[in-house]
Amino acid sequence: MEERKLTVRAVERALDILLCFTKQRDLSLTEIAGEISLHKSTVHRLLTTLEEKGFVIRDSATEKYRLGLKIWELSVHLSEGDEPAILLQPRMEQLRDRLGETVSLYLLDGTDRLRIQAVQSNQAIRRVAPVGARLPLFVGASSKVLVAYAPDEVLQSVLNSPEWPSSVDRAEYIAQLERIREIGYATSYEEREPGAAAVSVPILNRRGELAAALSVSGPVSRMSQQTLEEIAPVVMEAAKDMGMMMIL
């Protein structure tokens, strides 16, 4: 039994190492050890195994690690029917081409939102949305859409989070969620990020259940509050099409 616990713990630690690369592309041994709070000798042994199996690559010039080709080999076998990031990308590209701004797809993950896909604007000045970014649910158009259409326990978890920012009024936040459910979309104007604006809508599957949040974002110089409200019906139309594509 003790041997089994040690084996499982080793797997957990190896997975923790791989998860470090959701935040940064290249990491040193010291950076990884600090991130997961393990001794460098332990991390080095795990990295050696991961490197042998092709899950990480070590750059001999910089002594830094990055994800290996084995990760990409595994991703090839994701089912399009089960993976919205793959399934919905063509429709997201159509929406980007129509509106000219960056289009993102978010999933609810605990008390965070996770950007699982992004189609960048082709304009010279644009908002870059990195895939894999994890953001809180307290502010932002897509955050509020995800909470507004999620089960009530998600809202309670967010409201009771110890990380709730003092600058956000809970009563006003709840009122915003009610308004979002009424009109079917949310907007944000320099709410989370200076100089950025966004409109977000829910993607509901054929059962009417929340599948994801679809967001269009860009610089405030092109996306005024009036512009956000004008393009909202276009984004809602795209989300409706995407919802019909989702496998139940």
Coordinates of N, CA and C in Angstrom, one line a residue:
M1 N 0.8 -1.2 0.0 CA 0.0 0.0 0.0 C 0.9 1.3 0.0
E2 N 1.9 1.2 0.8 CA 2.8 2.4 0.9 C 3.5 2.7 -0.5
E3 N 3.9 1.6 -1.1 CA 4.6 1.7 -2.4 C 3.6 2.3 -3.5
R4 N 2.3 1.9 -3.4 CA 1.3 2.4 -4.3 C 1.1 4.0 -4.1
K5 N 1.1 4.4 -2.8 CA 1.0 5.8 -2.5 C 2.1 6.6 -3.0
L6 N 3.3 6.1 -2.9 CA 4.5 6.7 -3.4 C 4.4 6.9 -4.9
T7 N 4.0 5.8 -5.6 CA 3.9 5.8 -7.1 C 2.9 6.9 -7.5
V8 N 1.7 6.9 -6.9 CA 0.7 7.9 -7.2 C 1.2 9.3 -7.0
R9 N 1.9 9.5 -5.9 CA 2.5 10.8 -5.6 C 3.4 11.2 -6.7
A10 N 4.2 10.3 -7.2 CA 5.2 10.6 -8.2 C 4.4 11.1 -9.5
V11 N 3.3 10.4 -9.8 CA 2.5 10.8 -10.9 C 1.9 12.2 -10.7
E12 N 1.4 12.5 -9.5 CA 0.9 13.8 -9.2 C 2.0 14.9 -9.4
R13 N 3.2 14.6 -9.0 CA 4.2 15.6 -9.1 C 4.6 15.8 -10.6
A14 N 4.6 14.7 -11.3 CA 5.0 14.9 -12.7 C 3.9 15.7 -13.5
L15 N 2.6 15.5 -13.1 CA 1.6 16.2 -13.7 C 1.6 17.7 -13.3
D16 N 2.0 17.9 -12.0 CA 2.2 19.3 -11.6 C 3.3 20.0 -12.4
I17 N 4.3 19.3 -12.7 CA 5.4 19.9 -13.6 C 4.8 20.3 -14.9
L18 N 4.1 19.4 -15.6 CA 3.5 19.7 -16.9 C 2.5 20.9 -16.8
L19 N 1.8 21.0 -15.7 CA 0.8 22.1 -15.6 C 1.5 23.4 -15.4
C20 N 2.8 23.4 -15.0 CA 3.5 24.7 -14.9 C 3.6 25.4 -16.3
F21 N 3.5 24.6 -17.3 CA 3.7 25.2 -18.7 C 2.4 25.8 -19.2
T22 N 1.3 25.8 -18.4 CA 0.1 26.5 -18.8 C 0.3 28.0 -18.6
K23 N 1.3 28.4 -17.8 CA 1.5 29.8 -17.5 C 2.7 30.4 -18.3
Q24 N 3.6 29.5 -18.7 CA 4.8 30.0 -19.3 C 5.4 29.0 -20.3
R25 N 5.9 29.4 -21.4 CA 6.4 28.4 -22.4 C 7.7 27.7 -22.0
D26 N 8.7 28.5 -21.5 CA 10.0 28.0 -21.2 C 10.3 28.2 -19.7
L27 N 10.7 27.2 -19.0 CA 11.0 27.3 -17.6 C 12.3 26.6 -17.2
S28 N 13.0 27.1 -16.2 CA 14.2 26.5 -15.8 C 13.9 25.5 -14.6
L29 N 14.8 24.7 -14.3 CA 14.7 23.8 -13.2 C 14.3 24.5 -11.9
T30 N 15.0 25.6 -11.6 CA 14.7 26.4 -10.4 C 13.3 27.0 -10.4
E31 N 12.9 27.5 -11.6 CA 11.5 28.0 -11.7 C 10.5 27.0 -11.4
I32 N 10.7 25.8 -12.0 CA 9.7 24.7 -11.8 C 9.6 24.3 -10.4
A33 N 10.8 24.1 -9.8 CA 10.9 23.7 -8.4 C 10.2 24.7 -7.5
G34 N 10.4 25.9 -7.8 CA 9.8 27.0 -6.9 C 8.3 27.0 -7.1
E35 N 7.8 26.8 -8.3 CA 6.4 26.8 -8.7 C 5.6 25.7 -7.9
I36 N 6.2 24.5 -7.9 CA 5.5 23.4 -7.2 C 6.0 23.0 -5.9
S37 N 6.9 23.9 -5.3 CA 7.4 23.7 -4.0 C 8.1 22.4 -3.7
L38 N 9.0 22.0 -4.6 CA 9.7 20.7 -4.4 C 11.2 21.0 -4.5
H39 N 12.0 20.1 -3.9 CA 13.4 20.2 -4.0 C 13.9 20.0 -5.4
K40 N 14.9 20.7 -5.8 CA 15.4 20.7 -7.2 C 15.8 19.3 -7.6
S41 N 16.4 18.5 -6.7 CA 16.8 17.2 -7.1 C 15.7 16.3 -7.4
T42 N 14.6 16.4 -6.7 CA 13.3 15.6 -7.0 C 12.8 16.1 -8.4
V43 N 12.7 17.4 -8.6 CA 12.2 17.9 -9.9 C 13.1 17.4 -11.0
H44 N 14.4 17.4 -10.8 CA 15.3 17.0 -11.9 C 15.1 15.6 -12.3
R45 N 14.8 14.7 -11.3 CA 14.6 13.3 -11.6 C 13.3 13.1 -12.4
L46 N 12.3 13.8 -12.0 CA 11.0 13.8 -12.7 C 11.1 14.3 -14.1
L47 N 11.9 15.4 -14.3 CA 12.0 16.0 -15.6 C 12.8 15.1 -16.5
T48 N 13.8 14.4 -15.9 CA 14.6 13.4 -16.7 C 13.7 12.4 -17.3
T49 N 12.7 11.9 -16.5 CA 11.8 10.8 -17.0 C 10.9 11.4 -18.0
L50 N 10.4 12.6 -17.8 CA 9.5 13.2 -18.7 C 10.2 13.5 -20.1
E51 N 11.4 13.9 -20.0 CA 12.2 14.1 -21.2 C 12.5 12.8 -22.0
E52 N 12.7 11.7 -21.3 CA 13.0 10.4 -21.9 C 11.7 10.0 -22.6
K53 N 10.5 10.3 -22.1 CA 9.3 9.9 -22.7 C 8.7 10.9 -23.7
G54 N 9.5 12.0 -23.9 CA 9.1 13.0 -24.9 C 8.1 14.0 -24.5
F55 N 7.8 14.1 -23.2 CA 6.8 15.1 -22.8 C 7.4 16.5 -22.5
V56 N 8.7 16.5 -22.3 CA 9.4 17.8 -22.2 C 10.6 17.8 -23.0
I57 N 11.1 19.0 -23.4 CA 12.4 19.1 -24.1 C 13.3 20.1 -23.3
R58 N 14.6 19.7 -23.2 CA 15.5 20.7 -22.5 C 16.4 21.3 -23.6
D59 N 16.4 22.7 -23.5 CA 17.3 23.4 -24.4 C 18.6 23.5 -23.8
S60 N 19.6 22.9 -24.4 CA 20.9 22.8 -23.8 C 21.6 24.2 -23.8
A61 N 21.2 25.1 -24.6 CA 21.8 26.4 -24.6 C 21.3 27.3 -23.4
T62 N 20.0 27.2 -23.1 CA 19.5 28.0 -22.1 C 19.2 27.3 -20.8
E63 N 19.3 25.9 -20.9 CA 19.1 25.1 -19.7 C 17.6 25.2 -19.3
K64 N 16.7 25.6 -20.2 CA 15.3 25.7 -19.9 C 14.5 24.5 -20.5
Y65 N 13.4 24.2 -19.9 CA 12.5 23.2 -20.5 C 11.3 23.8 -21.1
R66 N 10.7 23.0 -22.1 CA 9.5 23.3 -22.7 C 8.7 22.0 -23.0
L67 N 7.5 22.1 -23.4 CA 6.7 20.9 -23.7 C 7.2 20.2 -24.9
G68 N 7.2 18.9 -24.9 CA 7.8 18.1 -26.0 C 6.7 17.7 -27.0
L69 N 7.2 17.1 -28.0 CA 6.3 16.7 -29.1 C 5.2 15.7 -28.7
K70 N 5.5 14.9 -27.7 CA 4.5 13.9 -27.2 C 3.2 14.5 -26.9
I71 N 3.3 15.7 -26.3 CA 2.0 16.5 -26.0 C 1.2 16.7 -27.2
W72 N 1.9 17.1 -28.3 CA 1.2 17.4 -29.5 C 0.6 16.1 -30.2
E73 N 1.4 15.0 -30.0 CA 0.9 13.8 -30.5 C -0.4 13.4 -29.8
L74 N -0.5 13.6 -28.5 CA -1.7 13.2 -27.8 C -2.9 14.1 -28.2
S75 N -2.6 15.4 -28.5 CA -3.7 16.4 -28.8 C -4.3 16.0 -30.1
V76 N -3.6 15.4 -31.0 CA -4.1 15.0 -32.3 C -5.3 14.1 -32.2
H77 N -5.3 13.3 -31.1 CA -6.4 12.3 -30.9 C -7.6 12.8 -30.1
L78 N -7.6 14.1 -29.9 CA -8.8 14.7 -29.2 C -10.0 14.5 -30.2
S79 N -11.1 14.2 -29.6 CA -12.3 14.0 -30.4 C -12.9 15.4 -30.7
E80 N -13.2 15.6 -32.0 CA -13.8 16.9 -32.4 C -15.2 17.1 -31.8
G81 N -15.9 16.0 -31.6 CA -17.2 16.0 -31.0 C -17.2 16.4 -29.6
D82 N -16.1 16.1 -28.9 CA -16.0 16.4 -27.4 C -15.2 17.6 -27.1
E83 N -14.4 18.2 -28.1 CA -13.5 19.3 -27.8 C -14.0 20.5 -28.5
P84 N -14.6 21.4 -27.8 CA -15.2 22.7 -28.4 C -14.1 23.5 -29.0
A85 N -12.9 23.5 -28.5 CA -11.8 24.4 -29.0 C -11.5 24.0 -30.5
I86 N -11.6 22.7 -30.8 CA -11.4 22.3 -32.2 C -12.7 22.4 -33.0
L87 N -13.8 22.0 -32.5 CA -15.0 22.0 -33.2 C -15.5 23.4 -33.6
L88 N -15.3 24.3 -32.7 CA -15.9 25.7 -33.0 C -14.9 26.7 -33.6
Q89 N -13.7 26.3 -33.8 CA -12.7 27.2 -34.4 C -13.1 27.8 -35.7
P90 N -13.6 27.0 -36.7 CA -14.0 27.6 -38.0 C -15.1 28.6 -37.9
R91 N -16.0 28.4 -37.0 CA -17.1 29.4 -36.8 C -16.6 30.6 -36.1
M92 N -15.6 30.5 -35.2 CA -15.0 31.6 -34.6 C -14.2 32.4 -35.6
E93 N -13.5 31.8 -36.5 CA -12.8 32.5 -37.6 C -13.7 33.3 -38.5
Q94 N -14.9 32.7 -38.8 CA -15.9 33.5 -39.5 C -16.4 34.7 -38.8
L95 N -16.6 34.6 -37.5 CA -17.0 35.7 -36.7 C -15.9 36.8 -36.6
R96 N -14.6 36.4 -36.5 CA -13.5 37.3 -36.5 C -13.4 38.1 -37.8
D97 N -13.6 37.3 -38.9 CA -13.6 38.0 -40.2 C -14.7 39.0 -40.4
R98 N -15.8 38.7 -39.8 CA -17.0 39.6 -40.0 C -16.8 40.8 -39.1
L99 N -16.3 40.7 -37.9 CA -16.3 41.8 -37.0 C -14.9 42.5 -36.9
G100 N -13.9 41.7 -37.3 CA -12.5 42.3 -37.3 C -11.8 42.3 -36.0
E101 N -12.4 41.7 -35.0 CA -11.8 41.7 -33.6 C -11.5 40.3 -33.1
T102 N -10.7 40.2 -32.1 CA -10.3 38.9 -31.5 C -11.5 38.2 -30.9
V103 N -11.6 36.9 -31.2 CA -12.7 36.1 -30.7 C -12.1 35.0 -29.8
S104 N -12.7 34.9 -28.6 CA -12.2 33.9 -27.6 C -13.3 33.0 -27.1
L105 N -12.9 31.8 -26.7 CA -13.8 30.8 -26.1 C -13.4 30.5 -24.7
Y106 N -14.3 30.5 -23.8 CA -14.0 30.3 -22.4 C -14.9 29.1 -21.8
L107 N -14.2 28.4 -20.9 CA -15.0 27.4 -20.1 C -14.9 27.7 -18.7
L108 N -15.9 27.3 -17.9 CA -15.9 27.4 -16.5 C -15.1 26.3 -15.8
D109 N -14.2 26.7 -15.0 CA -13.3 25.7 -14.3 C -13.2 26.1 -12.8
G110 N -14.0 25.6 -12.0 CA -14.0 25.9 -10.6 C -14.5 27.4 -10.4
T111 N -13.7 28.2 -9.8 CA -13.9 29.6 -9.6 C -13.1 30.4 -10.6
D112 N -12.7 29.8 -11.7 CA -11.9 30.5 -12.7 C -12.6 30.3 -14.1
R113 N -12.2 31.2 -15.0 CA -12.6 30.9 -16.4 C -11.3 30.6 -17.1
L114 N -11.4 29.7 -18.1 CA -10.2 29.2 -18.8 C -10.4 29.5 -20.3
R115 N -9.5 30.2 -20.9 CA -9.6 30.5 -22.3 C -9.0 29.3 -23.0
I116 N -9.9 28.5 -23.8 CA -9.4 27.3 -24.4 C -9.2 27.5 -25.9
Q117 N -9.6 28.6 -26.5 CA -9.4 28.9 -27.9 C -9.5 30.4 -28.1
A118 N -8.7 30.9 -29.0 CA -8.7 32.3 -29.4 C -8.3 32.4 -30.9
V119 N -9.1 33.3 -31.6 CA -8.8 33.6 -33.0 C -8.4 35.1 -33.0
Q120 N -7.2 35.4 -33.2 CA -6.7 36.8 -33.1 C -7.2 37.7 -34.3
S121 N -7.4 38.9 -33.9 CA -7.7 39.9 -34.9 C -6.6 40.1 -35.9
N122 N -6.9 40.4 -37.2 CA -5.8 40.6 -38.1 C -5.4 42.1 -38.2
Q123 N -6.0 42.9 -37.4 CA -5.7 44.3 -37.4 C -4.3 44.6 -36.7
A124 N -3.6 45.6 -37.1 CA -2.3 45.9 -36.6 C -2.4 46.2 -35.1
I125 N -3.4 46.9 -34.6 CA -3.6 47.2 -33.2 C -4.7 46.3 -32.8
R126 N -4.4 45.3 -31.9 CA -5.4 44.3 -31.6 C -5.1 43.8 -30.1
R127 N -6.1 43.2 -29.6 CA -6.0 42.6 -28.3 C -5.6 41.2 -28.4
V128 N -4.4 40.8 -27.9 CA -3.9 39.4 -28.0 C -4.5 38.6 -26.8
A129 N -5.1 37.5 -27.1 CA -5.7 36.7 -26.1 C -5.0 35.3 -26.1
P130 N -4.1 35.1 -25.2 CA -3.3 33.8 -25.1 C -4.2 32.6 -24.7
V131 N -4.1 31.6 -25.4 CA -4.9 30.3 -25.1 C -4.3 29.7 -23.8
G132 N -5.1 29.2 -22.9 CA -4.6 28.6 -21.7 C -4.7 29.6 -20.5
A133 N -5.0 30.9 -20.8 CA -5.0 31.8 -19.7 C -6.2 31.5 -18.7
R134 N -5.9 31.6 -17.5 CA -6.8 31.3 -16.4 C -7.1 32.7 -15.7
L135 N -8.4 33.0 -15.6 CA -8.8 34.3 -15.1 C -9.9 34.2 -14.1
P136 N -10.0 35.1 -13.1 CA -11.0 35.0 -12.1 C -12.4 35.3 -12.6
L137 N -13.5 35.0 -11.9 CA -14.8 35.2 -12.3 C -15.5 36.4 -11.8
F138 N -14.7 37.3 -11.1 CA -15.2 38.4 -10.5 C -15.5 39.6 -11.4
V139 N -14.7 39.7 -12.5 CA -14.9 40.8 -13.4 C -14.7 40.3 -14.8
G140 N -15.1 41.1 -15.8 CA -15.0 40.7 -17.2 C -16.3 40.2 -17.8
A141 N -16.6 40.5 -19.0 CA -17.8 40.1 -19.7 C -18.0 38.6 -19.7
S142 N -17.0 37.8 -20.1 CA -17.2 36.4 -20.2 C -17.3 35.7 -18.8
S143 N -16.6 36.3 -17.8 CA -16.7 35.8 -16.5 C -18.2 35.8 -16.0
K144 N -18.8 37.0 -16.2 CA -20.2 37.2 -15.7 C -21.2 36.3 -16.5
V145 N -20.9 36.1 -17.8 CA -21.8 35.2 -18.6 C -21.7 33.8 -18.0
L146 N -20.5 33.3 -17.7 CA -20.3 32.0 -17.2 C -21.1 31.8 -15.9
V147 N -20.9 32.8 -15.0 CA -21.6 32.7 -13.7 C -23.1 32.8 -13.9
A148 N -23.6 33.7 -14.7 CA -25.0 34.0 -14.9 C -25.8 32.8 -15.4
Y149 N -25.1 31.9 -16.2 CA -25.8 30.8 -16.7 C -25.4 29.4 -16.1
A150 N -24.6 29.5 -15.1 CA -24.1 28.3 -14.3 C -25.1 28.0 -13.2
P151 N -25.1 26.8 -12.6 CA -25.9 26.5 -11.4 C -25.6 27.4 -10.3
D152 N -26.6 27.6 -9.4 CA -26.5 28.6 -8.3 C -25.3 28.3 -7.4
E153 N -24.9 27.1 -7.3 CA -23.7 26.8 -6.4 C -22.5 27.4 -6.9
V154 N -22.4 27.7 -8.2 CA -21.2 28.3 -8.7 C -21.2 29.8 -8.3
L155 N -22.4 30.4 -8.4 CA -22.5 31.8 -7.9 C -22.1 31.9 -6.4
Q156 N -22.6 31.0 -5.6 CA -22.4 31.1 -4.2 C -20.9 30.9 -3.9
S157 N -20.2 30.0 -4.7 CA -18.8 29.8 -4.5 C -18.0 31.0 -4.8
V158 N -18.4 31.7 -5.9 CA -17.7 32.9 -6.3 C -18.0 34.0 -5.3
L159 N -19.2 34.2 -4.9 CA -19.5 35.3 -3.9 C -18.8 35.1 -2.6
N160 N -18.6 33.8 -2.2 CA -18.0 33.5 -0.9 C -16.5 33.3 -1.0
S161 N -15.9 33.5 -2.1 CA -14.5 33.3 -2.3 C -13.7 34.3 -1.5
P162 N -12.6 33.8 -0.8 CA -11.8 34.7 0.0 C -11.0 35.7 -0.9
E163 N -11.0 35.4 -2.2 CA -10.3 36.3 -3.1 C -11.2 37.4 -3.7
W164 N -12.4 37.4 -3.3 CA -13.3 38.4 -3.8 C -12.7 39.8 -3.6
P165 N -12.6 40.6 -4.7 CA -12.0 42.0 -4.6 C -12.9 43.0 -3.8
S166 N -12.3 43.7 -3.0 CA -13.1 44.7 -2.2 C -13.7 45.8 -3.1
S167 N -13.1 46.0 -4.3 CA -13.6 47.0 -5.2 C -14.9 46.6 -5.9
V168 N -15.3 45.4 -5.8 CA -16.5 44.9 -6.5 C -17.6 44.7 -5.5
D169 N -18.7 45.4 -5.7 CA -19.9 45.3 -4.8 C -20.7 44.1 -5.2
R170 N -20.9 43.2 -4.2 CA -21.6 42.0 -4.4 C -23.1 42.2 -4.9
A171 N -23.8 43.1 -4.3 CA -25.2 43.4 -4.8 C -25.2 43.9 -6.2
E172 N -24.3 44.7 -6.6 CA -24.3 45.2 -8.0 C -23.9 44.1 -8.9
Y173 N -23.0 43.2 -8.5 CA -22.6 42.0 -9.3 C -23.8 41.1 -9.6
I174 N -24.6 40.8 -8.5 CA -25.7 40.0 -8.7 C -26.8 40.7 -9.6
A175 N -26.9 42.0 -9.5 CA -27.8 42.7 -10.4 C -27.4 42.6 -11.8
Q176 N -26.1 42.7 -12.1 CA -25.5 42.6 -13.4 C -25.8 41.2 -14.0
L177 N -25.7 40.2 -13.2 CA -26.0 38.8 -13.6 C -27.5 38.7 -14.1
E178 N -28.4 39.3 -13.3 CA -29.8 39.2 -13.6 C -30.0 39.9 -14.9
R179 N -29.4 41.0 -15.2 CA -29.5 41.8 -16.4 C -29.0 41.0 -17.6
I180 N -27.9 40.3 -17.4 CA -27.3 39.5 -18.4 C -28.2 38.4 -18.9
R181 N -28.9 37.7 -17.9 CA -29.9 36.7 -18.2 C -31.1 37.2 -19.0
E182 N -31.4 38.5 -18.7 CA -32.5 39.2 -19.3 C -32.3 39.5 -20.8
I183 N -31.0 40.1 -21.1 CA -30.8 40.5 -22.4 C -29.9 39.5 -23.2
G184 N -29.3 38.5 -22.6 CA -28.6 37.5 -23.2 C -27.1 37.7 -23.5
Y185 N -26.6 38.8 -23.0 CA -25.1 39.1 -23.3 C -24.6 40.0 -22.2
A186 N -23.3 40.1 -22.1 CA -22.6 41.0 -21.1 C -21.5 41.8 -21.9
T187 N -21.3 43.0 -21.3 CA -20.2 43.8 -21.9 C -19.3 44.2 -20.8
S188 N -18.1 44.5 -21.1 CA -17.1 45.1 -20.2 C -16.3 46.2 -20.9
Y189 N -16.0 47.2 -20.2 CA -15.3 48.4 -20.8 C -14.2 48.7 -19.8
E190 N -13.0 48.3 -20.1 CA -11.8 48.6 -19.2 C -12.1 48.1 -17.8
E191 N -12.8 47.0 -17.7 CA -13.2 46.4 -16.4 C -12.1 45.6 -15.8
R192 N -11.5 44.8 -16.6 CA -10.4 44.0 -16.1 C -9.1 44.4 -16.6
E193 N -9.0 45.0 -17.8 CA -7.8 45.3 -18.4 C -7.9 46.7 -19.0
P194 N -7.0 47.6 -18.7 CA -7.1 49.0 -19.2 C -6.9 49.0 -20.7
G195 N -7.8 49.8 -21.4 CA -7.7 49.9 -22.8 C -8.4 48.8 -23.6
A196 N -9.1 47.9 -22.9 CA -9.7 46.7 -23.6 C -11.2 46.7 -23.3
A197 N -12.0 46.3 -24.3 CA -13.4 46.2 -24.1 C -13.9 44.9 -24.7
A198 N -15.0 44.4 -24.3 CA -15.4 43.1 -24.8 C -17.0 42.9 -24.6
V199 N -17.5 42.0 -25.5 CA -18.9 41.6 -25.4 C -18.9 40.1 -25.4
S200 N -19.7 39.5 -24.5 CA -19.6 38.0 -24.4 C -21.1 37.5 -24.3
V201 N -21.3 36.3 -24.8 CA -22.6 35.6 -24.8 C -22.4 34.2 -24.4
P202 N -23.5 33.6 -23.9 CA -23.4 32.1 -23.6 C -23.5 31.3 -24.8
I203 N -22.8 30.1 -24.9 CA -23.1 29.1 -25.8 C -23.9 28.0 -25.1
L204 N -25.1 27.8 -25.5 CA -26.0 26.8 -24.8 C -26.1 25.6 -25.8
N205 N -26.0 24.4 -25.2 CA -26.2 23.2 -26.1 C -27.7 23.0 -26.4
R206 N -28.0 21.9 -27.0 CA -29.4 21.7 -27.5 C -30.4 21.5 -26.3
R207 N -29.8 21.2 -25.1 CA -30.7 21.1 -23.9 C -30.8 22.4 -23.2
G208 N -30.2 23.4 -23.7 CA -30.2 24.7 -23.1 C -29.3 24.8 -21.9
E209 N -28.3 24.0 -21.8 CA -27.3 24.0 -20.8 C -26.0 24.8 -21.2
L210 N -25.4 25.5 -20.3 CA -24.2 26.2 -20.6 C -23.1 25.3 -21.0
A211 N -22.5 25.6 -22.2 CA -21.4 24.9 -22.7 C -20.1 25.7 -22.6
A212 N -20.2 27.0 -22.9 CA -19.0 27.8 -22.9 C -19.5 29.3 -23.1
A213 N -18.5 30.2 -23.0 CA -18.8 31.6 -23.2 C -18.0 32.1 -24.5
L214 N -18.7 32.8 -25.4 CA -18.0 33.3 -26.6 C -17.9 34.8 -26.4
S215 N -16.6 35.3 -26.6 CA -16.3 36.7 -26.4 C -15.6 37.3 -27.6
V216 N -16.0 38.5 -27.9 CA -15.3 39.3 -28.9 C -14.7 40.5 -28.2
S217 N -13.4 40.7 -28.3 CA -12.7 41.8 -27.6 C -11.8 42.6 -28.5
G218 N -11.5 43.8 -28.1 CA -10.6 44.7 -28.8 C -10.3 45.9 -28.1
P219 N -9.5 46.8 -28.7 CA -9.2 48.1 -28.0 C -10.4 49.0 -27.9
V220 N -10.4 49.8 -26.9 CA -11.5 50.7 -26.7 C -11.6 51.8 -27.8
S221 N -10.5 52.0 -28.4 CA -10.5 53.0 -29.5 C -11.4 52.6 -30.7
R222 N -11.7 51.2 -30.8 CA -12.6 50.8 -31.8 C -13.9 50.2 -31.3
M223 N -13.9 49.9 -30.0 CA -15.1 49.2 -29.4 C -15.6 50.1 -28.2
S224 N -16.5 51.0 -28.6 CA -17.2 51.9 -27.6 C -18.3 51.0 -27.1
Q225 N -18.9 51.6 -26.0 CA -20.1 50.9 -25.4 C -21.2 50.7 -26.5
Q226 N -21.4 51.7 -27.3 CA -22.4 51.6 -28.4 C -22.0 50.5 -29.3
T227 N -20.8 50.4 -29.7 CA -20.3 49.4 -30.6 C -20.5 48.0 -30.0
L228 N -20.2 47.8 -28.8 CA -20.4 46.5 -28.1 C -21.9 46.1 -28.2
E229 N -22.8 47.1 -28.0 CA -24.2 46.7 -28.0 C -24.7 46.5 -29.4
E230 N -24.1 47.1 -30.4 CA -24.5 46.9 -31.8 C -24.0 45.5 -32.3
I231 N -22.9 45.1 -31.9 CA -22.4 43.8 -32.4 C -22.9 42.6 -31.5
A232 N -23.5 42.9 -30.4 CA -24.0 41.8 -29.5 C -24.9 40.8 -30.3
P233 N -25.9 41.3 -31.1 CA -26.8 40.4 -31.8 C -26.0 39.5 -32.8
V234 N -24.9 40.0 -33.4 CA -24.1 39.2 -34.3 C -23.4 38.1 -33.5
V235 N -22.9 38.4 -32.3 CA -22.2 37.4 -31.5 C -23.2 36.4 -31.0
M236 N -24.4 36.8 -30.6 CA -25.4 35.9 -30.1 C -25.9 34.9 -31.2
E237 N -25.9 35.4 -32.5 CA -26.3 34.6 -33.6 C -25.2 33.5 -33.8
A238 N -24.0 33.9 -33.7 CA -22.9 32.9 -33.9 C -22.9 31.9 -32.7
A239 N -23.2 32.3 -31.5 CA -23.3 31.4 -30.4 C -24.4 30.4 -30.5
K240 N -25.5 30.9 -31.1 CA -26.6 30.0 -31.3 C -26.2 28.8 -32.3
D241 N -25.5 29.2 -33.3 CA -25.1 28.2 -34.3 C -24.1 27.2 -33.7
M242 N -23.2 27.8 -32.8 CA -22.2 26.9 -32.2 C -22.9 26.0 -31.2
G243 N -23.9 26.4 -30.5 CA -24.7 25.6 -29.6 C -25.3 24.4 -30.2
M244 N -25.7 24.6 -31.5 CA -26.3 23.5 -32.2 C -25.3 22.5 -32.6
M245 N -24.0 22.8 -32.6 CA -23.0 21.9 -33.0 C -22.5 21.1 -31.8
M246 N -22.8 21.5 -30.6 CA -22.3 20.9 -29.4 C -22.9 19.5 -29.2
I247 N -22.1 18.5 -28.9 CA -22.6 17.1 -28.7 C -23.2 17.1 -27.3
L248 N -24.4 16.5 -27.1 CA -25.0 16.4 -25.8 C -24.3 15.4 -25.0

